[in-house]
Structures are given as C-alpha cells and as structure tokens.
C-alpha cells in the first residue's frame, strides 16, 4: 500500500468512525475525501479490498460502514441445489441466508465467516461470506472440459453450482470428457 492509499484509508476510517451507525455509498465517501473522477475507480476498488480484508463492512446496496464485531459470525455453509445457502452456527442461532452472489468461493460444507447485513424486520437474517476458514473437502469429482483458452471441471455434486477452473499447467494431461 503506497502513502497516498494509506492516507485515503485513514480518511475513510475517520469518516466511518465519526458516524459509526451510518453507512455510505462509495460516491459519498469519495466526495467527502475529494477523490478526483479519474481516481474514483481505484478508490472504489480500494473500498472493496478493505471490505474483503474485513477492515470495513460492505452492506447491501453497495454501502460501506464500520465493521462491528457482532456482524461477523462463523459456521458451516449448507448449499442448496438452486445455488443459495444457509449458514448454520454451532450455537444454534437462527440460520443466515447467503445468496449465490454473496457466497464468494465457499462450497457446501465449508466452515466460513459471514458478515451479516442489517436486519430487515420480517425477513430472515442475510449475509455474505468474507472468509473460508476450513474447506470441507480437498477433492471434487466431475467431468473435465477443455476449451481453446482454458480448462474446467463441471462438478458432479449438484450443490456445487459453478465450474472449477483449472490453470493450463495443472491439467495433468486430462482429456476432454474425462472424470
């Protein structure tokens, strides 16, 4: 992180700490810090990175705020064949809904940390995976496919709803259609 970025991070933390119960759109933060238009995409990427690192919180509707300890919980992710999942905690708390787009790289059975979104009255708790703590499995069985530019495995497990991309050097000479 360069000096300018460190300064921006400090300014963002200052704004969020001054109003800890409020969330901000990226443009609101950029305006308060006076980020120029050409620098805005890099600023937005910096906010995403800070959220992924758990240094600030990203809430629904692309809003950012302070990370509150109570907003992050750990448990086992149970994925449905439709692609969404539920976080089940050891404490037996209410399940947390995780949409497919908020699952990140987590797979069925993984132990994950989930950042909770602000609770909406009448709706179940919802969140997004911010970290895979422990993988439930090391191997995934599926059908190998190769295209001109990349290779991937289409998993047999219906609860894994996305293909697993394979780097060209890691194909182990597998042939298209092999298991």
mmCIF file of C-alpha atoms in Angstrom, residues 46-58:
data_model
loop_
_atom_site.group_PDB
_atom_site.id
_atom_site.type_symbol
_atom_site.label_atom_id
_atom_site.label_comp_id
_atom_site.label_asym_id
_atom_site.label_seq_id
_atom_site.Cartn_x
_atom_site.Cartn_y
_atom_site.Cartn_z
ATOM 1 C CA UNK A 46 -9.749 0.077 -2.537
ATOM 2 C CA UNK A 47 -13.083 0.082 -0.644
ATOM 3 C CA UNK A 48 -13.885 -3.413 -1.963
ATOM 4 C CA UNK A 49 -10.447 -4.646 -0.910
ATOM 5 C CA UNK A 50 -10.832 -3.149 2.584
ATOM 6 C CA UNK A 51 -14.212 -4.890 2.906
ATOM 7 C CA UNK A 52 -12.789 -8.227 1.701
ATOM 8 C CA UNK A 53 -9.971 -7.899 4.251
ATOM 9 C CA UNK A 54 -12.557 -7.262 6.999
ATOM 10 C CA UNK A 55 -11.244 -3.762 7.758
ATOM 11 C CA UNK A 56 -14.557 -2.101 6.881
ATOM 12 C CA UNK A 57 -18.002 -3.573 6.277
ATOM 13 C CA UNK A 58 -19.844 -3.761 2.964
#
